[in-house]
Coordinates of C-alpha atoms in Angstrom, one line a residue:
Chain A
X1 CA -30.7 10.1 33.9
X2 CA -30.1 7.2 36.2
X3 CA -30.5 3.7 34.4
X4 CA -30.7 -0.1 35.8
X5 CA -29.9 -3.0 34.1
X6 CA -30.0 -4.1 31.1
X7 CA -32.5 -6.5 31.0
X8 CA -33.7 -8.8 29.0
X9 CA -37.2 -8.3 26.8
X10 CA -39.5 -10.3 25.0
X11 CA -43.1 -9.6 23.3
X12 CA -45.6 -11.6 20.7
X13 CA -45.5 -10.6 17.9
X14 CA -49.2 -9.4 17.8
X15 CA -48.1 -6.7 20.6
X16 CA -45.1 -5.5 19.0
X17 CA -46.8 -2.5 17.3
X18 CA -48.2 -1.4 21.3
X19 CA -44.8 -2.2 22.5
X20 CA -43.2 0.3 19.6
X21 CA -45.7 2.9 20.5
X22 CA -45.0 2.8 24.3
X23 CA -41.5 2.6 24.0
X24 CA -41.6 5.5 22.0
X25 CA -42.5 7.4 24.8
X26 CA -40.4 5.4 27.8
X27 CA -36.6 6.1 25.5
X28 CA -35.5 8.8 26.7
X29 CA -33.9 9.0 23.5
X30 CA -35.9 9.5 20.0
X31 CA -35.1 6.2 19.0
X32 CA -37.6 4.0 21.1
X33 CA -39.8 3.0 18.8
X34 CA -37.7 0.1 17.0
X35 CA -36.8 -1.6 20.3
X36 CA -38.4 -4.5 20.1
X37 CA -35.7 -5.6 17.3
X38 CA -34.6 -9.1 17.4
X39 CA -36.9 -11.7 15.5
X40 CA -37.6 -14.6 17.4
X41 CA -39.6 -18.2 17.0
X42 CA -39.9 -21.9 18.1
X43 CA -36.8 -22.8 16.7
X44 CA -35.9 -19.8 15.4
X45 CA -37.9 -20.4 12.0
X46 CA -39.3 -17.6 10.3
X47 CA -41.8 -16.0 10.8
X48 CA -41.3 -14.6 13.9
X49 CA -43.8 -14.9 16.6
X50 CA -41.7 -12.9 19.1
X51 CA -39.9 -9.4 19.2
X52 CA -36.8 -9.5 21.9
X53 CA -34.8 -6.6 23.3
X54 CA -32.1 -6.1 24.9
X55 CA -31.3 -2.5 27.4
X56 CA -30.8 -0.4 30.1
X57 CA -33.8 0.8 31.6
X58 CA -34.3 3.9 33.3
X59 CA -35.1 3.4 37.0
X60 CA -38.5 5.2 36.6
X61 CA -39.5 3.4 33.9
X62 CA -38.2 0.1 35.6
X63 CA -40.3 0.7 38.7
X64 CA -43.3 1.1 36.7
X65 CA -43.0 -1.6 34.1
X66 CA -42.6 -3.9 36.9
X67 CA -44.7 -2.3 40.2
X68 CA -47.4 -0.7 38.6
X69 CA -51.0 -1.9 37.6
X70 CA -51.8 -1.2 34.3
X71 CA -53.9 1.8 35.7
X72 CA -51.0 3.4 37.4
X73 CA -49.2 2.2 34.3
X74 CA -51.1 3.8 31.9
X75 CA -51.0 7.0 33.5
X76 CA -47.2 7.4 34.1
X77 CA -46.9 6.4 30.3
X78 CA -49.6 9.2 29.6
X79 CA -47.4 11.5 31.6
X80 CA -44.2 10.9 30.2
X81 CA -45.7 11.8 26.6
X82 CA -46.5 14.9 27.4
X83 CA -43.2 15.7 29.2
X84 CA -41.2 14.3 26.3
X85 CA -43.5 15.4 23.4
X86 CA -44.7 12.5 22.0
X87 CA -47.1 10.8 20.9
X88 CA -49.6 9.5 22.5
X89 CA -50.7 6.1 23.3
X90 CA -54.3 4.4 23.6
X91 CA -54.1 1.2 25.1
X92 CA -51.1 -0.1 27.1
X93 CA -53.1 -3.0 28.7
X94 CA -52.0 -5.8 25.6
X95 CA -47.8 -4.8 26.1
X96 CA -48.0 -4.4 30.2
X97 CA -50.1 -7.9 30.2
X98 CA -47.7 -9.7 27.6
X99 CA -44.4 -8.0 28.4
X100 CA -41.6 -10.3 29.5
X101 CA -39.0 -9.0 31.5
X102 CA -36.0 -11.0 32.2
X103 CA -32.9 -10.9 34.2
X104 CA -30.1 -9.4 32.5
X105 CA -27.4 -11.5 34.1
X106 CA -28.7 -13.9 32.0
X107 CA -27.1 -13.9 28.1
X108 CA -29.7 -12.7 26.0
X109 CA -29.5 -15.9 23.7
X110 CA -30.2 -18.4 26.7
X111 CA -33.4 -16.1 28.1
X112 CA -34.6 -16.7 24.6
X113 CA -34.4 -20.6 25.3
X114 CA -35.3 -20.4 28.5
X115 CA -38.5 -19.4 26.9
X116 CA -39.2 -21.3 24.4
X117 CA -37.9 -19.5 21.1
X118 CA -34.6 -18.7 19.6
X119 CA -33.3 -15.7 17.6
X120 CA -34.5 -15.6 13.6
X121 CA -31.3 -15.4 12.1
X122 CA -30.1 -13.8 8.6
X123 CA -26.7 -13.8 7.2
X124 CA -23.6 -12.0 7.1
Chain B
X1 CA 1.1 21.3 34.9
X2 CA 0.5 17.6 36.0
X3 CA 2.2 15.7 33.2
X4 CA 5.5 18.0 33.7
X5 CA 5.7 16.8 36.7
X6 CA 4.4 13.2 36.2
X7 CA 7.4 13.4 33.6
X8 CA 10.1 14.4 36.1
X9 CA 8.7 11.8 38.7
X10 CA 8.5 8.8 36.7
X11 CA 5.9 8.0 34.0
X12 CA 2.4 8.3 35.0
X13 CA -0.3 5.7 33.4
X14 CA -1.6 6.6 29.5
X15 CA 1.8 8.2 29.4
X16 CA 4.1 5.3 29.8
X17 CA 7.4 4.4 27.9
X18 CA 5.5 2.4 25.5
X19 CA 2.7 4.7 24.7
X20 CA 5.4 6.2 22.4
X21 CA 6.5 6.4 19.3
X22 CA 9.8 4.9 18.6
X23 CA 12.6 7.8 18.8
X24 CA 10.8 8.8 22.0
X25 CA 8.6 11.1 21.0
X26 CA 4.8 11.1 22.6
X27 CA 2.9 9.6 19.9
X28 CA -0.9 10.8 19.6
X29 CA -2.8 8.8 16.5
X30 CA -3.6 12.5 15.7
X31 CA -0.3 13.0 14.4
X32 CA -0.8 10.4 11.2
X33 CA -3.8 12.7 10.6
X34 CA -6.3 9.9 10.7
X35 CA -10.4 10.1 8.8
X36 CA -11.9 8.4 12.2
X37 CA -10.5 8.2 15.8
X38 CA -12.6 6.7 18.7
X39 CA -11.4 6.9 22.0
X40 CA -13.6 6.2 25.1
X41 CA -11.3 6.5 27.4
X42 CA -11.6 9.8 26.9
X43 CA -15.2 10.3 29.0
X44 CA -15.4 14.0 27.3
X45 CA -16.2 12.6 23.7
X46 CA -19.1 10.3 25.0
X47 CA -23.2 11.3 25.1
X48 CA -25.7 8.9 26.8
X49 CA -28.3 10.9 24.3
X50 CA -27.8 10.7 20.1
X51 CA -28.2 14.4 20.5
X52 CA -25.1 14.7 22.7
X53 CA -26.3 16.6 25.2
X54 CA -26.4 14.5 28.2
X55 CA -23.1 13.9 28.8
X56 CA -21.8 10.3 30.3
X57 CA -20.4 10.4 33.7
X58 CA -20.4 7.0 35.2
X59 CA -19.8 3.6 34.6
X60 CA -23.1 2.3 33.4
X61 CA -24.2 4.6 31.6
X62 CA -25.6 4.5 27.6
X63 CA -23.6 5.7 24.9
X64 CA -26.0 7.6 22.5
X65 CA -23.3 9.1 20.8
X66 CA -19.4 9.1 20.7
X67 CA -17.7 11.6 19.6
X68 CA -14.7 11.5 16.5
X69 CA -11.2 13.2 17.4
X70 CA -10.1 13.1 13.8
X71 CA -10.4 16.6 12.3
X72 CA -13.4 15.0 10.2
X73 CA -15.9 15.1 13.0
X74 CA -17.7 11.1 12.0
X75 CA -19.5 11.1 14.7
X76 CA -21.2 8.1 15.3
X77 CA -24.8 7.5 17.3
X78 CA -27.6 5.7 18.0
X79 CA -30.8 6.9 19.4
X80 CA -32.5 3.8 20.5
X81 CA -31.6 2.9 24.3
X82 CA -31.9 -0.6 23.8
X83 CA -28.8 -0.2 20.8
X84 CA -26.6 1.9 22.7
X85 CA -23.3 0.4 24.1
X86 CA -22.4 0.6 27.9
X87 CA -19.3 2.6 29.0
X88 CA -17.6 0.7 31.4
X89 CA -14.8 1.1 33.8
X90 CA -12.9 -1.8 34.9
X91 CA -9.9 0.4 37.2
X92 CA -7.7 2.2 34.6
X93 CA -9.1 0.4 31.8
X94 CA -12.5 1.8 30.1
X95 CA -14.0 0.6 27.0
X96 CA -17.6 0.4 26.0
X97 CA -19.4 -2.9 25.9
X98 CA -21.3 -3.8 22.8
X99 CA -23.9 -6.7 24.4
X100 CA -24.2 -8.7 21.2
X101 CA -28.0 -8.4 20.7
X102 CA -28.9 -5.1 18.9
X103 CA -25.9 -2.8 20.1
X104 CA -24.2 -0.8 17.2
X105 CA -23.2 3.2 16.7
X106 CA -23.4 4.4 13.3
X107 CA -21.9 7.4 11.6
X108 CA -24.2 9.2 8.8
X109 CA -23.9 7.1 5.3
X110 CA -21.0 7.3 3.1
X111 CA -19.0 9.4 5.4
X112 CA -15.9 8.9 2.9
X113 CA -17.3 9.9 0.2
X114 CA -18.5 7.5 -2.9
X115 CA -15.8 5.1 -2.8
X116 CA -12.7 3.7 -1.2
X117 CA -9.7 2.8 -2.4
X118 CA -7.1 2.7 0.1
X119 CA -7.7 2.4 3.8
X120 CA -6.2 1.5 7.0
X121 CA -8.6 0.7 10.2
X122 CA -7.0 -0.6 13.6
X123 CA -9.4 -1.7 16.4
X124 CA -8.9 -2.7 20.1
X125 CA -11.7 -5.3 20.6
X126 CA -12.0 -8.3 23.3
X127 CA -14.4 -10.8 22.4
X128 CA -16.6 -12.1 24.9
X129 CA -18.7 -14.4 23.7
X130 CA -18.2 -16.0 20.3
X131 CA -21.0 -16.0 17.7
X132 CA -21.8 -14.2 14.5
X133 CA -20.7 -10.7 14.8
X134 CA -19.2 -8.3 13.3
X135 CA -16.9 -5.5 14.4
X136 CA -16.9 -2.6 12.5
X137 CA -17.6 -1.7 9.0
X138 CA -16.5 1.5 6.9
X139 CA -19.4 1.3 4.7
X140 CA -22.2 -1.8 4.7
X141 CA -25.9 -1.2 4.1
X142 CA -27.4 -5.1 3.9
X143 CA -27.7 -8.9 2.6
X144 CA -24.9 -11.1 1.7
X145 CA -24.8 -9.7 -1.9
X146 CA -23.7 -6.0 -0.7
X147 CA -21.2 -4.7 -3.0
X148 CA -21.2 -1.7 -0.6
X149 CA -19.2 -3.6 2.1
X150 CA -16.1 -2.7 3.7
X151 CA -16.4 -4.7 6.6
X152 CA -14.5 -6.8 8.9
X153 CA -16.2 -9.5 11.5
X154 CA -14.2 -10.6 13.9
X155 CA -14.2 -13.3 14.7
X156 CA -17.3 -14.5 13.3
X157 CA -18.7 -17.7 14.9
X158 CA -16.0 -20.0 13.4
X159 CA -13.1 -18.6 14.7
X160 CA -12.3 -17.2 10.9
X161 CA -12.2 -13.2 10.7
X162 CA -13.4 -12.4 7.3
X163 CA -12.5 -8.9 6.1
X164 CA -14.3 -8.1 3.2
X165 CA -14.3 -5.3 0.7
X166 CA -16.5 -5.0 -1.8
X167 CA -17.1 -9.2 -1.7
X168 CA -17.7 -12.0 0.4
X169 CA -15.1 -13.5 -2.0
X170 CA -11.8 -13.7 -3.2
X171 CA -10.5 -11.1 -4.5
X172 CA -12.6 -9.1 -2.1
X173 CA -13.1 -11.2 0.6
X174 CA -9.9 -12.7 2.7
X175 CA -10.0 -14.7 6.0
X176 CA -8.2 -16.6 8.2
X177 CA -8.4 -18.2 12.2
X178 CA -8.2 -15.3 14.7
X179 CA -5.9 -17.0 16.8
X180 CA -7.0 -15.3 20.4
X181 CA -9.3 -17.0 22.5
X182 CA -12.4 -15.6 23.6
X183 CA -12.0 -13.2 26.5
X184 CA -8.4 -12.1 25.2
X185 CA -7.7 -8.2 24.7
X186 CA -6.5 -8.1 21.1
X187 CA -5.6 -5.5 18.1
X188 CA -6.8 -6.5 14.7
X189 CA -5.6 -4.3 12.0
X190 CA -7.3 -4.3 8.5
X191 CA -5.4 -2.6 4.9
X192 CA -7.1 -2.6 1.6
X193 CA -4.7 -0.5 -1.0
X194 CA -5.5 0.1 -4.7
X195 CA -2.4 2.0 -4.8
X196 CA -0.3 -0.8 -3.1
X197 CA -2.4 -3.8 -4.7
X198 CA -2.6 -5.3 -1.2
X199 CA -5.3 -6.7 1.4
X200 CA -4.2 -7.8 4.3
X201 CA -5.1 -8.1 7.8
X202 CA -3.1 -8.7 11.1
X203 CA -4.0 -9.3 14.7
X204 CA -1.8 -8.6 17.2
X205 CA 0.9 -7.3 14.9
X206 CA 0.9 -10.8 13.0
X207 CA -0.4 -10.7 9.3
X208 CA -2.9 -13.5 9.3
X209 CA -4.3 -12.8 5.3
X210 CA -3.5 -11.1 2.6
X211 CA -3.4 -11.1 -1.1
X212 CA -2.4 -8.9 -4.0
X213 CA -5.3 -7.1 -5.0
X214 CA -6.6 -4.0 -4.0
X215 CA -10.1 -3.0 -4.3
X216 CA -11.9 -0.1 -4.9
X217 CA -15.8 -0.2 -2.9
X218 CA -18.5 2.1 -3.9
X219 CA -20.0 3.0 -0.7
X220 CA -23.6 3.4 0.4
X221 CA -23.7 2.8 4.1
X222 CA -22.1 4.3 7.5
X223 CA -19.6 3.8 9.3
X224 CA -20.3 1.6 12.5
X225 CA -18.7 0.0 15.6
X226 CA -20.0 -2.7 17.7
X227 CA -21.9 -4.1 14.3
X228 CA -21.9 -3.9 10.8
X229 CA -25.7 -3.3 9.8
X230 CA -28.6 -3.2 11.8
X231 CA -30.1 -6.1 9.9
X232 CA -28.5 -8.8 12.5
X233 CA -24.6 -9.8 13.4
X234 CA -23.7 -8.0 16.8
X235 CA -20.6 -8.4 18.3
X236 CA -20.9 -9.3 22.2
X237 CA -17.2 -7.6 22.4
X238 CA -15.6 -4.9 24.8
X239 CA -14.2 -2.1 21.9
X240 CA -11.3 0.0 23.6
X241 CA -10.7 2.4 20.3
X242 CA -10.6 2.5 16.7
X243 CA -8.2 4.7 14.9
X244 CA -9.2 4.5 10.6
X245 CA -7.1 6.6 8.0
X246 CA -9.0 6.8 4.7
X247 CA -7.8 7.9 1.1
X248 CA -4.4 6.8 2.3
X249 CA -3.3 4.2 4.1
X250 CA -1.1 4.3 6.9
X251 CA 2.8 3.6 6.6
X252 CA 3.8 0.2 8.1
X253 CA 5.2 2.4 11.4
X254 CA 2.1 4.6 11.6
X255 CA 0.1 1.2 12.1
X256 CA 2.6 -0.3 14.3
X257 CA 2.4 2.8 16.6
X258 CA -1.3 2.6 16.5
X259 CA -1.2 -0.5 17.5
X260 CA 1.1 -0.2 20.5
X261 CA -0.8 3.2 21.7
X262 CA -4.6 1.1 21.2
X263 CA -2.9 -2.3 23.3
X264 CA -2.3 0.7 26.0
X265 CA -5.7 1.4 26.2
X266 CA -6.3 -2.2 27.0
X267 CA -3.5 -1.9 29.6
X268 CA -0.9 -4.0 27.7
X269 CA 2.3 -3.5 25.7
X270 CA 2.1 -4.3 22.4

């Protein structure tokens, strides 16, 4: 598997279920489904209104998170599920529309600032 | 074949003069027959899939699962891209590059057993960007009340590297200043000994805390690197090797040769 990045991800909060269940099938790994796992906020007060992530991407999945319509989108995502055996997604117009995608030069922490939130943090 | 004749010719890197063991002989951390060794310098234990079987090849690529060299077998994983450390290769030097955000590799939970009494863990770590993190813990599951913890974070965002077992304070908790400036290679070195009454912790080879109690940690969670729960705390830290011995501790030479074999992995002499 060839893999670009990482990069830098953000979602609202009321996507982050649609996110989950498209990752799921995107991870080449089994794990894709808790992504989206760094609360975030305006000022990073709970609760959060943002899901960040942090990865690699594979260059497929790049390419179509970022040059696909949502059509094309939805069928490469359709695809994939089949090939990797999993399930199955309805919509994916919601996460493709509200999906951020940021450079990963950038430290995750100031991408967060850069849009407006900051991390929801807990304690040691 | 090659290192017979790397031997005649002069030293060849990883097996330079100060890769061993004073006396001379070639010193392997398998020979102080440790409970957890992590080495990714060594590309063969290392899985861009959780399943380990896709192995890694290149710089770049995910680390879904690395493989233990101790005779115990904790492997330790993660099956979520977006968690998995990088291996990197910077010329000789290769370490795996934990980004700070969600990174961590875990080990099943209570890989030691219920408790633990008396343990010794070394780490070769660089930090890269200061904030809370943690580094590794032997067991943690979650909150700040987690009796479960033997963990070490280091530095955390203060400078202070608190090593805590069992508490996050005294007897179980010490701490002091790290000492090493972000972006420095370093060896920290943590001891907790029922059987010696000791905690103590050293960086570099210098004992920074310590106090005369040993504790005894029931243990619920895994073993991880990079992290010490998934609940928050990342380290944004290069980590070039752990070497842990468990149920014993090591001797004060076994953890001095660690030391010196993890600062090669780094490139330096220690």
């Amino acid at each position: 598997m060839a893999y670009v990045g990482p990069f830098n991800l953000l979602l609202p909060a009321g996507v982050k279920q649609n996110g989950s269940d498209v990752f799921n099938i995107l991870d080449a790994d089994s794990g894709g489904s808790a992504t989206f796992s760094v609360p975030c906020a305006v000022g990073g007060i709970a609760p959060a209104t943002f899901w960040g992530a942090r990865t690699l991407l594979e260059v497929e999945t790049h390419n179509a998170l970022t040059n696909m319509t949502t059509t094309q989108f939805k069928a490469y995502v359709d695809a994939l599920a089949i090939t990797r055996g999993r399930t199955p997604v309805g919509s994916i117009t919601a996460f493709k529309n509200a999906l951020i995608i940021g450079d990963g030069a950038v430290n995750f922490f100031t991408f967060l600032t850069q849009q407006g939130v900051a991390q929801v943090v807990s304690g040691l | 074949m090659i290192e017979r004749a790397s031997w005649r010719g002069g030293w060849r890197r990883g097996w330079l003069p100060e890769h061993r063991a004073a006396g001379g002989a070639a010193f392997s951390p398998l020979s102080l027959s440790p409970t957890a060794w992590y080495d990714p310098s060594d590309i063969s234990t290392l899985f861009q899939d959780s399943a380990g079987t896709v192995p890694v090849t290149a710089s770049g690529d995910p680390v879904g699962r690395m493989l233990d060299k101790s005779p115990l077998g904790i492997h330790v994983t993660q099956a979520t891209t977006a968690f998995k450390p990088i291996y990197t290769v910077a010329g000789a030097i290769k370490y795996l590059l934990f980004d700070g955000v969600d990174d961590i590799l875990a080990s099943a939970a209570t890989p030691f057993g219920a408790s633990i009494a008396n343990a010794t863990v070394s780490v070769a770590v660089r930090e890269i960007v200061r904030q809370t993190s943690g580094l590794f813990a032997l067991s943690y599951t979650s909150g700040a009340g987690d009796s479960s913890r033997w963990t070490a974070a280091c530095p955390w965002v203060d400078g202070n590297v608190y090593f805590d077992c069992g508490a996050t304070a005294a007897p179980g908790r010490i701490s002091g200043a790290v000492g090493v400036a972000t972006g420095a290679d370093f060896i920290a070195s943590f001891d907790n000994s029922v059987a010696n009454t000791r905690q103590f912790f050293r960086i570099e080879k210098v004992q920074i805390a310590s106090d005369a109690s040993g504790e005894t940690v029931t243990t619920a969670g895994p073993l991880s690197l990079g992290a010490v729960n998934l609940a928050g705390n990342f380290g944004n830290q290069r980590i070039y090797g752990m070497v842990a011995k468990v149920g014993t501790v090591m001797t004060a030479g076994e953890l001095s040769n660690v030391e010196t074999w993890l600062a090669a992995k780094q490139g330096r002499v220690l």
